[in-house]
Amino acid sequence: MTEKPDMGDHVEQRTLLATERTYTAWVRTGLAALVAGIGFERFIPGTIPGWSVRLIAVILIVFSIGCFWLALWRYRHLGLRFPDLLPITIPLRRITVLTLSLILTALLTLIWSVAITGVPHASASSAGMPKP
């Protein structure tokens, strides 16, 4: 008679791989939102009102911060549910440092976007209206 293989290891490995894929998906989404916010701030002014460009860029950058935070929370949540998987995963300290550095980068980008570049004034050219 043949014995059935132990499926416990396979289930744990699939759970581990799914968690790492979920982490990278959240980080990828956050990076895309961060780049979109920066790009929107850089390349869209002049085509739509200035205040809306700034608002959309800030929303995208804040969304990226949320994505990075949720990636970390989700990865840490695995450690609480499956503590015996942690020795074979990426160390939690590295994930935390990576995620916090992404959050810091997004926050610095947000500060740069709002404070350094200044708040645009509503003028005829920024509102998409021709100058008289």
PDB file of N, CA and C in Angstrom, residues 54-89:
ATOM      1  N   ARG A  54      -2.889  69.487  -7.663  1.00  0.00           N
ATOM      2  CA  ARG A  54      -2.306  69.295  -6.337  1.00  0.00           C
ATOM      3  C   ARG A  54      -3.132  68.305  -5.516  1.00  0.00           C
ATOM      4  N   LEU A  55      -4.450  68.428  -5.556  1.00  0.00           N
ATOM      5  CA  LEU A  55      -5.315  67.544  -4.781  1.00  0.00           C
ATOM      6  C   LEU A  55      -5.166  66.096  -5.235  1.00  0.00           C
ATOM      7  N   ILE A  56      -5.167  65.863  -6.531  1.00  0.00           N
ATOM      8  CA  ILE A  56      -5.031  64.496  -7.044  1.00  0.00           C
ATOM      9  C   ILE A  56      -3.668  63.930  -6.692  1.00  0.00           C
ATOM     10  N   ALA A  57      -2.616  64.730  -6.823  1.00  0.00           N
ATOM     11  CA  ALA A  57      -1.268  64.256  -6.479  1.00  0.00           C
ATOM     12  C   ALA A  57      -1.184  63.897  -4.996  1.00  0.00           C
ATOM     13  N   VAL A  58      -1.737  64.734  -4.134  1.00  0.00           N
ATOM     14  CA  VAL A  58      -1.713  64.448  -2.687  1.00  0.00           C
ATOM     15  C   VAL A  58      -2.510  63.190  -2.380  1.00  0.00           C
ATOM     16  N   ILE A  59      -3.666  63.018  -2.995  1.00  0.00           N
ATOM     17  CA  ILE A  59      -4.473  61.817  -2.762  1.00  0.00           C
ATOM     18  C   ILE A  59      -3.700  60.567  -3.182  1.00  0.00           C
ATOM     19  N   LEU A  60      -3.032  60.607  -4.320  1.00  0.00           N
ATOM     20  CA  LEU A  60      -2.265  59.449  -4.780  1.00  0.00           C
ATOM     21  C   LEU A  60      -1.100  59.137  -3.839  1.00  0.00           C
ATOM     22  N   ILE A  61      -0.433  60.161  -3.354  1.00  0.00           N
ATOM     23  CA  ILE A  61       0.707  59.928  -2.454  1.00  0.00           C
ATOM     24  C   ILE A  61       0.226  59.396  -1.105  1.00  0.00           C
ATOM     25  N   VAL A  62      -0.869  59.933  -0.593  1.00  0.00           N
ATOM     26  CA  VAL A  62      -1.421  59.421   0.671  1.00  0.00           C
ATOM     27  C   VAL A  62      -1.900  57.977   0.491  1.00  0.00           C
ATOM     28  N   PHE A  63      -2.491  57.681  -0.662  1.00  0.00           N
ATOM     29  CA  PHE A  63      -2.898  56.306  -0.962  1.00  0.00           C
ATOM     30  C   PHE A  63      -1.691  55.373  -0.962  1.00  0.00           C
ATOM     31  N   SER A  64      -0.564  55.839  -1.503  1.00  0.00           N
ATOM     32  CA  SER A  64       0.641  54.995  -1.515  1.00  0.00           C
ATOM     33  C   SER A  64       1.112  54.709  -0.092  1.00  0.00           C
ATOM     34  N   ILE A  65       1.046  55.704   0.780  1.00  0.00           N
ATOM     35  CA  ILE A  65       1.420  55.483   2.186  1.00  0.00           C
ATOM     36  C   ILE A  65       0.520  54.428   2.808  1.00  0.00           C
ATOM     37  N   GLY A  66      -0.772  54.505   2.519  1.00  0.00           N
ATOM     38  CA  GLY A  66      -1.707  53.497   3.021  1.00  0.00           C
ATOM     39  C   GLY A  66      -1.387  52.102   2.504  1.00  0.00           C
ATOM     40  N   CYS A  67      -1.009  52.005   1.245  1.00  0.00           N
ATOM     41  CA  CYS A  67      -0.647  50.705   0.672  1.00  0.00           C
ATOM     42  C   CYS A  67       0.585  50.124   1.362  1.00  0.00           C
ATOM     43  N   PHE A  68       1.584  50.964   1.591  1.00  0.00           N
ATOM     44  CA  PHE A  68       2.793  50.485   2.256  1.00  0.00           C
ATOM     45  C   PHE A  68       2.480  50.018   3.678  1.00  0.00           C
ATOM     46  N   TRP A  69       1.650  50.776   4.378  1.00  0.00           N
ATOM     47  CA  TRP A  69       1.295  50.411   5.752  1.00  0.00           C
ATOM     48  C   TRP A  69       0.508  49.105   5.776  1.00  0.00           C
ATOM     49  N   LEU A  70      -0.440  48.952   4.853  1.00  0.00           N
ATOM     50  CA  LEU A  70      -1.222  47.718   4.802  1.00  0.00           C
ATOM     51  C   LEU A  70      -0.355  46.523   4.425  1.00  0.00           C
ATOM     52  N   ALA A  71       0.646  46.724   3.589  1.00  0.00           N
ATOM     53  CA  ALA A  71       1.564  45.632   3.243  1.00  0.00           C
ATOM     54  C   ALA A  71       2.276  45.126   4.497  1.00  0.00           C
ATOM     55  N   LEU A  72       2.769  46.055   5.301  1.00  0.00           N
ATOM     56  CA  LEU A  72       3.451  45.670   6.532  1.00  0.00           C
ATOM     57  C   LEU A  72       2.490  44.999   7.501  1.00  0.00           C
ATOM     58  N   TRP A  73       1.319  45.567   7.666  1.00  0.00           N
ATOM     59  CA  TRP A  73       0.332  44.999   8.598  1.00  0.00           C
ATOM     60  C   TRP A  73      -0.028  43.583   8.185  1.00  0.00           C
ATOM     61  N   ARG A  74      -0.251  43.379   6.898  1.00  0.00           N
ATOM     62  CA  ARG A  74      -0.642  42.072   6.391  1.00  0.00           C
ATOM     63  C   ARG A  74       0.474  41.053   6.582  1.00  0.00           C
ATOM     64  N   TYR A  75       1.703  41.457   6.330  1.00  0.00           N
ATOM     65  CA  TYR A  75       2.829  40.538   6.495  1.00  0.00           C
ATOM     66  C   TYR A  75       3.013  40.165   7.965  1.00  0.00           C
ATOM     67  N   ARG A  76       2.877  41.158   8.839  1.00  0.00           N
ATOM     68  CA  ARG A  76       2.998  40.881  10.278  1.00  0.00           C
ATOM     69  C   ARG A  76       1.857  40.016  10.761  1.00  0.00           C
ATOM     70  N   HIS A  77       0.692  40.145  10.148  1.00  0.00           N
ATOM     71  CA  HIS A  77      -0.479  39.359  10.527  1.00  0.00           C
ATOM     72  C   HIS A  77      -0.219  37.866  10.311  1.00  0.00           C
ATOM     73  N   LEU A  78       0.561  37.524   9.292  1.00  0.00           N
ATOM     74  CA  LEU A  78       0.927  36.131   9.068  1.00  0.00           C
ATOM     75  C   LEU A  78       1.688  35.575  10.259  1.00  0.00           C
ATOM     76  N   GLY A  79       2.601  36.369  10.800  1.00  0.00           N
ATOM     77  CA  GLY A  79       3.392  35.916  11.934  1.00  0.00           C
ATOM     78  C   GLY A  79       2.550  35.622  13.161  1.00  0.00           C
ATOM     79  N   LEU A  80       1.450  36.340  13.299  1.00  0.00           N
ATOM     80  CA  LEU A  80       0.572  36.084  14.445  1.00  0.00           C
ATOM     81  C   LEU A  80      -0.248  34.814  14.245  1.00  0.00           C
ATOM     82  N   ARG A  81      -0.625  34.549  12.993  1.00  0.00           N
ATOM     83  CA  ARG A  81      -1.444  33.359  12.715  1.00  0.00           C
ATOM     84  C   ARG A  81      -0.612  32.096  12.582  1.00  0.00           C
ATOM     85  N   PHE A  82       0.598  32.220  12.027  1.00  0.00           N
ATOM     86  CA  PHE A  82       1.451  31.050  11.790  1.00  0.00           C
ATOM     87  C   PHE A  82       2.857  31.313  12.312  1.00  0.00           C
ATOM     88  N   PRO A  83       3.053  31.310  13.629  1.00  0.00           N
ATOM     89  CA  PRO A  83       4.377  31.642  14.162  1.00  0.00           C
ATOM     90  C   PRO A  83       5.454  30.642  13.760  1.00  0.00           C
ATOM     91  N   ASP A  84       5.096  29.405  13.439  1.00  0.00           N
ATOM     92  CA  ASP A  84       6.111  28.425  13.062  1.00  0.00           C
ATOM     93  C   ASP A  84       6.621  28.634  11.634  1.00  0.00           C
ATOM     94  N   LEU A  85       5.975  29.490  10.837  1.00  0.00           N
ATOM     95  CA  LEU A  85       6.450  29.780   9.487  1.00  0.00           C
ATOM     96  C   LEU A  85       7.500  30.878   9.470  1.00  0.00           C
ATOM     97  N   LEU A  86       7.580  31.670  10.514  1.00  0.00           N
ATOM     98  CA  LEU A  86       8.476  32.821  10.499  1.00  0.00           C
ATOM     99  C   LEU A  86       9.950  32.473  10.287  1.00  0.00           C
ATOM    100  N   PRO A  87      10.468  31.355  10.791  1.00  0.00           N
ATOM    101  CA  PRO A  87      11.889  31.082  10.537  1.00  0.00           C
ATOM    102  C   PRO A  87      12.229  30.902   9.054  1.00  0.00           C
ATOM    103  N   ILE A  88      11.268  30.547   8.199  1.00  0.00           N
ATOM    104  CA  ILE A  88      11.586  30.328   6.795  1.00  0.00           C
ATOM    105  C   ILE A  88      11.142  31.485   5.908  1.00  0.00           C
ATOM    106  N   THR A  89      10.633  32.546   6.492  1.00  0.00           N
ATOM    107  CA  THR A  89      10.219  33.711   5.706  1.00  0.00           C
ATOM    108  C   THR A  89      11.308  34.767   5.709  1.00  0.00           C
TER     109      THR A  89
END
